[in-house]
mmCIF file of C-alpha atoms and ligand atoms in Angstrom:
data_model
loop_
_atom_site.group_PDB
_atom_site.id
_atom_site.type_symbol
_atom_site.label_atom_id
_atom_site.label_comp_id
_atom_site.label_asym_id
_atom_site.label_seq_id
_atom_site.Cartn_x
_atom_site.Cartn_y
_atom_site.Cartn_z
ATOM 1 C CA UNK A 1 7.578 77.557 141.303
ATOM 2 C CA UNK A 2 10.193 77.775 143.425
ATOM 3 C CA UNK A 3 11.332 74.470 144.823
ATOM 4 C CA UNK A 4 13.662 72.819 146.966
ATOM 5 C CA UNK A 5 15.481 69.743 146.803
ATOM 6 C CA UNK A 6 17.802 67.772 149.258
ATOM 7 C CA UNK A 7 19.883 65.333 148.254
ATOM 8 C CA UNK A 8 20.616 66.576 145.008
ATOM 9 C CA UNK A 9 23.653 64.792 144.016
ATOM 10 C CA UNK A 10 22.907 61.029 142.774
ATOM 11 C CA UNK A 11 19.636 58.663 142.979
ATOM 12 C CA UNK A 12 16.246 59.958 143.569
ATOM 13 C CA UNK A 13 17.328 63.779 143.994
ATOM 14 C CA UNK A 14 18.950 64.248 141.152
ATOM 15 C CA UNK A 15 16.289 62.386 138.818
ATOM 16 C CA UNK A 16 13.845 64.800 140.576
ATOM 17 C CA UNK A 17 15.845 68.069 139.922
ATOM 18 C CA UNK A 18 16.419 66.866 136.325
ATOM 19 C CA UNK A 19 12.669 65.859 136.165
ATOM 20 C CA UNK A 20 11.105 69.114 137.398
ATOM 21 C CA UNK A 21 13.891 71.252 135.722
ATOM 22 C CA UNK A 22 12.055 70.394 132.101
ATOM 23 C CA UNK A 23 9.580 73.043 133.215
ATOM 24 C CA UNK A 24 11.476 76.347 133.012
ATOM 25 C CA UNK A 25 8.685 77.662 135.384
ATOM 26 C CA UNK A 26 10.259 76.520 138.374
ATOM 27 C CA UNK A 27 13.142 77.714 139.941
ATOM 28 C CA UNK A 28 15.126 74.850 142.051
ATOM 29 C CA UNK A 29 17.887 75.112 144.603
ATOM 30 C CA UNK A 30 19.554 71.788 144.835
ATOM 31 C CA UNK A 31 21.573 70.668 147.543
ATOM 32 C CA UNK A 32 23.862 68.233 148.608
ATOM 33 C CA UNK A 33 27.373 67.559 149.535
ATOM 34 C CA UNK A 34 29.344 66.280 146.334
ATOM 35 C CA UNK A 35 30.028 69.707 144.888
ATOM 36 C CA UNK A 36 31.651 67.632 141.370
ATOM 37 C CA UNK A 37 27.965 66.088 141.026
ATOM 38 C CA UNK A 38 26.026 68.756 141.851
ATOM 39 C CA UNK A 39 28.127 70.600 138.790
ATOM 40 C CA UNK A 40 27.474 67.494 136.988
ATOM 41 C CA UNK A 41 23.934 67.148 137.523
ATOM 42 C CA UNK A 42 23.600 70.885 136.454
ATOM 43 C CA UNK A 43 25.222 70.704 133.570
ATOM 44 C CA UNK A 44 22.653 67.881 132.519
ATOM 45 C CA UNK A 45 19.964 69.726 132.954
ATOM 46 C CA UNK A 46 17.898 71.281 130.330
ATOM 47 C CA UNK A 47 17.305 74.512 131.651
ATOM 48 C CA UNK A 48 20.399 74.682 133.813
ATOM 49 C CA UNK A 49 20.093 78.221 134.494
ATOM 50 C CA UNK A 50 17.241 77.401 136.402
ATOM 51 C CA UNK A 51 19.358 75.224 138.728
ATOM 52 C CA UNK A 52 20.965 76.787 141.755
ATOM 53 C CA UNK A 53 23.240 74.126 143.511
ATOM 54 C CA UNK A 54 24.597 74.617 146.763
ATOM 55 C CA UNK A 55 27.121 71.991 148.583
ATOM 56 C CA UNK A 56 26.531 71.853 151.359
ATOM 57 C CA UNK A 57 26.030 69.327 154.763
ATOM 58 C CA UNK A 58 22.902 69.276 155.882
ATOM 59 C CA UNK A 59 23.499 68.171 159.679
ATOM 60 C CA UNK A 60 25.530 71.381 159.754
ATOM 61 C CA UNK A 61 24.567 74.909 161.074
ATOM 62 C CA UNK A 62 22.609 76.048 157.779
ATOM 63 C CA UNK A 63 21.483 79.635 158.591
ATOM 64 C CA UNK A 64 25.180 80.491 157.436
ATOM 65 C CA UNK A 65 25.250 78.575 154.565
ATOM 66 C CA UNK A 66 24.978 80.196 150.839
ATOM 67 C CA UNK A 67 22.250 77.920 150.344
ATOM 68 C CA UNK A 68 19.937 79.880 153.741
ATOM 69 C CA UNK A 69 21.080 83.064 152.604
ATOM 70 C CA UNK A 70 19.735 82.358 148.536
ATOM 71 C CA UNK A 71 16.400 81.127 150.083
ATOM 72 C CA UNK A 72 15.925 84.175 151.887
ATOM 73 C CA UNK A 73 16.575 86.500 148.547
ATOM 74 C CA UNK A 74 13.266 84.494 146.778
ATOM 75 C CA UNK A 75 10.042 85.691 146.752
ATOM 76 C CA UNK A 76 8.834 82.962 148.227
ATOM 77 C CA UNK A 77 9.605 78.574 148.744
ATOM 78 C CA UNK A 78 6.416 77.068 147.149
ATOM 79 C CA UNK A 79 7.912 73.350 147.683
ATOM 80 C CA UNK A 80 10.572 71.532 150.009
ATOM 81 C CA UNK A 81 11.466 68.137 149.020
ATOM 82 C CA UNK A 82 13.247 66.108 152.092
ATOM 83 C CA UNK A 83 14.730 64.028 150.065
ATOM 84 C CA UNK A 84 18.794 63.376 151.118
ATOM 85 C CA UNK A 85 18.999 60.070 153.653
ATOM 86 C CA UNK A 86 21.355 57.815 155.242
ATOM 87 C CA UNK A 87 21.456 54.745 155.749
ATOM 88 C CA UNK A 88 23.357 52.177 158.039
ATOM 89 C CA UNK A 89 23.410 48.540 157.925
ATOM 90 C CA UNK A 90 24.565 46.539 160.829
ATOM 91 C CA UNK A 91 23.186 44.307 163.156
ATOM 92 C CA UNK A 92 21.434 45.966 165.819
ATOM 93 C CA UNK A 93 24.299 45.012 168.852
ATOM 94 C CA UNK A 94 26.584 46.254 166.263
ATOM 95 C CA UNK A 95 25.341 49.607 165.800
ATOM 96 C CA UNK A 96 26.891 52.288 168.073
ATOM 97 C CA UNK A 97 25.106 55.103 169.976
ATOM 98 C CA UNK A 98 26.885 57.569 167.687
ATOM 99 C CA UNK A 99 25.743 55.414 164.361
ATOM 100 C CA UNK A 100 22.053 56.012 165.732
ATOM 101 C CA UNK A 101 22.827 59.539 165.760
ATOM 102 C CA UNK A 102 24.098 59.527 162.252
ATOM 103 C CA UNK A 103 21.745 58.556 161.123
ATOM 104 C CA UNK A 104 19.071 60.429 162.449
ATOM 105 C CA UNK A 105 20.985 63.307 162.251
ATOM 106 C CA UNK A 106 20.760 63.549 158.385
ATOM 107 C CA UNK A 107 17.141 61.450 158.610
ATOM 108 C CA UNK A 108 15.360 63.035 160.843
ATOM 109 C CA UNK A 109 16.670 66.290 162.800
ATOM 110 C CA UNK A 110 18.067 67.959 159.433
ATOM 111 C CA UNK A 111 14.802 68.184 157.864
ATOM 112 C CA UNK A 112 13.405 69.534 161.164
ATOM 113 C CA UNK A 113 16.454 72.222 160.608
ATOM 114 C CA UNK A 114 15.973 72.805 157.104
ATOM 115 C CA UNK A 115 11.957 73.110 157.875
ATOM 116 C CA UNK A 116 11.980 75.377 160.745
ATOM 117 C CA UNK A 117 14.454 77.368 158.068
ATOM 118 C CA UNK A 118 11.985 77.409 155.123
ATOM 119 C CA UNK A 119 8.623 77.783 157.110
ATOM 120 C CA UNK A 120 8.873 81.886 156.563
ATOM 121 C CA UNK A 121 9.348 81.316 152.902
ATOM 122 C CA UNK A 122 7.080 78.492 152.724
ATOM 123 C CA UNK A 123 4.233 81.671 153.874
ATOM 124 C CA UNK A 124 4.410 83.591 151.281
ATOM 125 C CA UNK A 125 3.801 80.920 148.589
ATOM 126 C CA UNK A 126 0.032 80.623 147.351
ATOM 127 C CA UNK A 127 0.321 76.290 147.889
ATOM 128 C CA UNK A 128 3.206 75.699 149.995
ATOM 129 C CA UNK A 129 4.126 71.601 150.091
ATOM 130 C CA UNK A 130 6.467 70.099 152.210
ATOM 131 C CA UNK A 131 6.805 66.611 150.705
ATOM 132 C CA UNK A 132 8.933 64.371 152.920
ATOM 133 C CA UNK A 133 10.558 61.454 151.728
ATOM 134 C CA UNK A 134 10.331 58.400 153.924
ATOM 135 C CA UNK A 135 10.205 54.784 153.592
ATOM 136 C CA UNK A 136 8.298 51.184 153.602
ATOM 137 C CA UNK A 137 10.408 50.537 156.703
ATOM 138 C CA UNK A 138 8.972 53.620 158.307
ATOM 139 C CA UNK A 139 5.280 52.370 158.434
ATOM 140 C CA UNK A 140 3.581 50.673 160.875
ATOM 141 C CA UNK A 141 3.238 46.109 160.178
ATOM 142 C CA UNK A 142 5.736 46.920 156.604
ATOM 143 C CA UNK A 143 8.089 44.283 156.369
ATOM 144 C CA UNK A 144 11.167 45.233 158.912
ATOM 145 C CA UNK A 145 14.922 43.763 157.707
ATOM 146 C CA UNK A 146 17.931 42.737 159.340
ATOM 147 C CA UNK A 147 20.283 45.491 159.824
ATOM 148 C CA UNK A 148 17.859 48.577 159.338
ATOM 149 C CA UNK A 149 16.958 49.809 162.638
ATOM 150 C CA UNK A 150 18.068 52.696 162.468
ATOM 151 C CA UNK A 151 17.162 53.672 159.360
ATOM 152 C CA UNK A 152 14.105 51.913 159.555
ATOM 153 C CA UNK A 153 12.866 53.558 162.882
ATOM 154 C CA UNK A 154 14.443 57.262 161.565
ATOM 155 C CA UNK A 155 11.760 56.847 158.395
ATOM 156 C CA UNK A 156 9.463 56.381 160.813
ATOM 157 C CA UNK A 157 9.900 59.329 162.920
ATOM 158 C CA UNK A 158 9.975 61.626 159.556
ATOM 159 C CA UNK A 159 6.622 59.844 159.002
ATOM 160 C CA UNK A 160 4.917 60.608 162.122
ATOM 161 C CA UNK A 161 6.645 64.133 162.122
ATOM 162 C CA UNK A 162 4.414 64.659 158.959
ATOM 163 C CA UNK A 163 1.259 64.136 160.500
ATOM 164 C CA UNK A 164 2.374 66.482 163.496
ATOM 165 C CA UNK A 165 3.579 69.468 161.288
ATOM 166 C CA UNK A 166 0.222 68.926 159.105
ATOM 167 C CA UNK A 167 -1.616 69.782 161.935
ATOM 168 C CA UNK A 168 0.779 72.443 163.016
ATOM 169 C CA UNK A 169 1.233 74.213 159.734
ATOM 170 C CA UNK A 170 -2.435 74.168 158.919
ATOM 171 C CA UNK A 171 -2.983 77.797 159.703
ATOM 172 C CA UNK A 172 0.114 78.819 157.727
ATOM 173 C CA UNK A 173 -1.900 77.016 154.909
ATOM 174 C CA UNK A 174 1.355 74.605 154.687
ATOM 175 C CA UNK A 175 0.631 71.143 153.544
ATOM 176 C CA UNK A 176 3.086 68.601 154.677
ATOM 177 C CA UNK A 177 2.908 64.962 152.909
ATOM 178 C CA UNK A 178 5.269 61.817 153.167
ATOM 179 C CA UNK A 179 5.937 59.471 150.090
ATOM 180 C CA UNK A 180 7.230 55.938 151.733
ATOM 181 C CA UNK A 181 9.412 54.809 148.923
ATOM 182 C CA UNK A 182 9.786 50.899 148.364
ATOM 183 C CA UNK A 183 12.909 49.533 146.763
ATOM 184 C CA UNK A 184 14.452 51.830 143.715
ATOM 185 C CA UNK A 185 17.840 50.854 142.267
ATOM 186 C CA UNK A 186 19.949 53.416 143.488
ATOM 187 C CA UNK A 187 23.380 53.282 146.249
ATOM 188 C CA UNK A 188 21.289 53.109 148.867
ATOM 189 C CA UNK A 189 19.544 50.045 148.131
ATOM 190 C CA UNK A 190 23.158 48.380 147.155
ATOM 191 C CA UNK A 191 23.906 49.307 150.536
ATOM 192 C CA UNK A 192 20.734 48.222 152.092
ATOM 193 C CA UNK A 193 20.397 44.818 149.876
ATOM 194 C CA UNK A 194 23.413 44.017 147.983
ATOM 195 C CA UNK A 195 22.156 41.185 145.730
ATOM 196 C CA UNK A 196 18.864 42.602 145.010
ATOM 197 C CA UNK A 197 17.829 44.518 141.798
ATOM 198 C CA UNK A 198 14.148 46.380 142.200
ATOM 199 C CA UNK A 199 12.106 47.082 139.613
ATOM 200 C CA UNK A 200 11.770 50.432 139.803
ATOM 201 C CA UNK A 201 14.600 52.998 138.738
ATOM 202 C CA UNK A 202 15.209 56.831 139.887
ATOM 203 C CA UNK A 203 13.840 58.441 136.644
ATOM 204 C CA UNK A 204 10.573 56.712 137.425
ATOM 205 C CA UNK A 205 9.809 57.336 140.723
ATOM 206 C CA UNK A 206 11.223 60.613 140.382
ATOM 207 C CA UNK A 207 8.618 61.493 138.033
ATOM 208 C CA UNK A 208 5.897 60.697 140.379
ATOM 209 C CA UNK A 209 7.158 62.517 143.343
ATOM 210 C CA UNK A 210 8.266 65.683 141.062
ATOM 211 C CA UNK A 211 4.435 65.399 140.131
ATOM 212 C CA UNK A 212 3.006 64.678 143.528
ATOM 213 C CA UNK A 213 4.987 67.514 144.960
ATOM 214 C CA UNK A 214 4.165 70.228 142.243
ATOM 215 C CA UNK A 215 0.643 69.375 141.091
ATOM 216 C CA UNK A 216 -1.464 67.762 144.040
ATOM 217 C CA UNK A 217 -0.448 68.839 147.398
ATOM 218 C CA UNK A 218 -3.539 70.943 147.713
ATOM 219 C CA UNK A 219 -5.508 67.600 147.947
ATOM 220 C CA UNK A 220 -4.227 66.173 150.483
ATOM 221 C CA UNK A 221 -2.304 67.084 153.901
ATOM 222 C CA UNK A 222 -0.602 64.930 156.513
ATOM 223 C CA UNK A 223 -0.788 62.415 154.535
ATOM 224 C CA UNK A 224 1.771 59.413 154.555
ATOM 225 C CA UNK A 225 1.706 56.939 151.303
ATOM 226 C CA UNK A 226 2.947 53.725 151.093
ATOM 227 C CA UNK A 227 4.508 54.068 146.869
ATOM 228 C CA UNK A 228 5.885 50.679 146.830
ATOM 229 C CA UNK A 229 6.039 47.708 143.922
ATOM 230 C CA UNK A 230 7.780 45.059 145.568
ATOM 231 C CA UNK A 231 9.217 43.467 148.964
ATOM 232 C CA UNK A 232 11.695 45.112 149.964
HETATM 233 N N1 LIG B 301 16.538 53.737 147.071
HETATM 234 C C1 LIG B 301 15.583 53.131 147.771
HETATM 235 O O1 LIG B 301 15.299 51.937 147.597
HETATM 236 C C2 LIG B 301 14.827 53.899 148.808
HETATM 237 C C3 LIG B 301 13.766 53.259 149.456
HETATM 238 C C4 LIG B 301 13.041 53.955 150.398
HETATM 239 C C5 LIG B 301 13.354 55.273 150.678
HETATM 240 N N2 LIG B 301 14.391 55.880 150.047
HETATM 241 C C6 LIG B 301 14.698 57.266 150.412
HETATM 242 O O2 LIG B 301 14.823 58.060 149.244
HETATM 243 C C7 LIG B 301 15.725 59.137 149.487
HETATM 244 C C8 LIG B 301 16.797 59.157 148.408
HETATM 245 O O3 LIG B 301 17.521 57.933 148.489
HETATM 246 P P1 LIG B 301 18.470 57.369 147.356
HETATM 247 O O4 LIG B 301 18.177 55.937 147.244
HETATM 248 O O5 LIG B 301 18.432 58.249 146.178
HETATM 249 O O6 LIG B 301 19.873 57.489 148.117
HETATM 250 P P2 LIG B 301 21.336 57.864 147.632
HETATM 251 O O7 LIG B 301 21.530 57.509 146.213
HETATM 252 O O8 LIG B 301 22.241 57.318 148.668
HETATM 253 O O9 LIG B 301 21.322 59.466 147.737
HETATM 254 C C9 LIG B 301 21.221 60.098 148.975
HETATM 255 C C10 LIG B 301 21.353 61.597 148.770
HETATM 256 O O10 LIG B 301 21.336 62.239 150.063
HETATM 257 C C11 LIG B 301 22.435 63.141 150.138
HETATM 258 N N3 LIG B 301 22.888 63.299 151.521
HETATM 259 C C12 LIG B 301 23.171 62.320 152.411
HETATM 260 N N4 LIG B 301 23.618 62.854 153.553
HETATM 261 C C13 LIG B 301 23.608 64.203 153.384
HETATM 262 C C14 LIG B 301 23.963 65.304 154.207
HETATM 263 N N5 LIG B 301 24.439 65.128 155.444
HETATM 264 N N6 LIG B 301 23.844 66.558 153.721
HETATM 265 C C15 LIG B 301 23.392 66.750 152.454
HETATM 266 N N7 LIG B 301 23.022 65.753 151.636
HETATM 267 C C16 LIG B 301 23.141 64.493 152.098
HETATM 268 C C17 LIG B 301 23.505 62.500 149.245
HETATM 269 O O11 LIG B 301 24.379 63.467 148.715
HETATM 270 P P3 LIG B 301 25.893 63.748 149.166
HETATM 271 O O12 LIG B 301 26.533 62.444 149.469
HETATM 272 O O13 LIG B 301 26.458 64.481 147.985
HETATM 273 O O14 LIG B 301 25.742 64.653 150.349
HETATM 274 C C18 LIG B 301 22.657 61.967 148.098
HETATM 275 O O15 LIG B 301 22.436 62.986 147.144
HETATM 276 C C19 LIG B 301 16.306 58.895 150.889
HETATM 277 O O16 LIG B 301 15.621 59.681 151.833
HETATM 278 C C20 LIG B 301 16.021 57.424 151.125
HETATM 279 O O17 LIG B 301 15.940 57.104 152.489
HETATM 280 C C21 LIG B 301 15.141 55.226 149.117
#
């Protein structure tokens, strides 16, 4: 398969481009903007020849990027993994207009980018999956913290994009599924809760989405699941 995967460079995204890399089926263009750990994170994989990694900023015009013009020159994109995200924490009357746009910027209007981008590749594949990667703080009566609105509310716009482009991409055969993450131990939860260790760690969760994404997206389609252990 031919997948690919945002936010490539530490946490989640790498565990996932690591995870799925074991299969030297799939072919996976990784992408994010640390170009040292994208180089590092190839050169840990086991099949790194089957890792194309592109650095590369997402809120930026990406139909000129090396990364569009490698998409293109595949057969076909038979997965998209929205992975990358920001995150902000401040007080609400803290946050600026432009740290609301930040944040959805990478959150929110990059994946619309990025999907609009893929969509013609996304065609040609047999099962096509969009798997979106959202959060607890994105559904509807979670738990809501201090200092997350925007990050919180962005999560829930990728959410309810889901269900739109579900319906949308139905007659392209596209299936489009979010996975609303609960805490894993990674910068962004340091960020988000300073003095609080999860229970769950990258390589674990990374397994199940690399698996969700690959193996079951013909079952299901606009779909948004709550994959959470604990509180946050
Ligand atoms: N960790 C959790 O507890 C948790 C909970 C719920 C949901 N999530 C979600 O899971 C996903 C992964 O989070 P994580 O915890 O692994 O976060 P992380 O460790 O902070 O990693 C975020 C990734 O996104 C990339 N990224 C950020 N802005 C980018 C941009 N403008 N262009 C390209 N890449 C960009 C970063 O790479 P560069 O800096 O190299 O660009 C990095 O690879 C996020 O969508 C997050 O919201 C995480």
């Amino acid at each position: 398969m031919n997948i690919i995967v945002t936010g490539a460079s530490k946490g989640i995204g790498r565990e996932i481009v690591k995870y799925l890399n074991r299969n030297s089926m799939h072919h996976i263009f990784a992408v994010s903007r640390d170009k040292k750990q994208l180089e590092s994170l190839k050169s840990e994989c086991t099949n790194p020849e089957n890792v194309e990694i592109f650095d590369g900023d997402l809120t930026q015009n990406l139909e000129s990027a090396d990364f569009y013009k490698a998409i293109q020159k595949a057969d076909c994109i038979d997965i998209l993994i929205n992975n990358a995200g920001m995150l902000i924490n401040k007080p609400f009357m803290d946050m600026s207009e432009e740290d609301f746009k930040s944040v959805f910027e990478v959150n929110l209007f990059s994946i619309v980018k990025l999907i609009k981008l893929t969509v013609p590749s996304l065609r040609k594949s047999k099962n096509p999956h969009i798997v979106n990667i959202g959060s607890m703080g994105g559904i509807e009566r979670s738990s809501k913290f201090a200092g997350l609105s925007a990050y919180s509310s962005s999560k829930a716009a990728i959410a309810n994009l889901t269900e739109c482009l579900a319906e949308e991409l139905k007659e392209d055969n596209i299936h489009c599924n979010c996975l609303s993450l609960g805490a894993v131990n990674t910068e962004m939860l340091q960020q988000a809760f300073p003095d609080y260790k999860a229970t769950i760690n990258p390589e674990e969760i990374a397994v199940f989405i690399g698996d969700f994404a690959t193996k079951y997206g013909r079952l299901m389609n606009g779909k948004i699941f709550s994959i959470s252990a604990s509180t946050p």
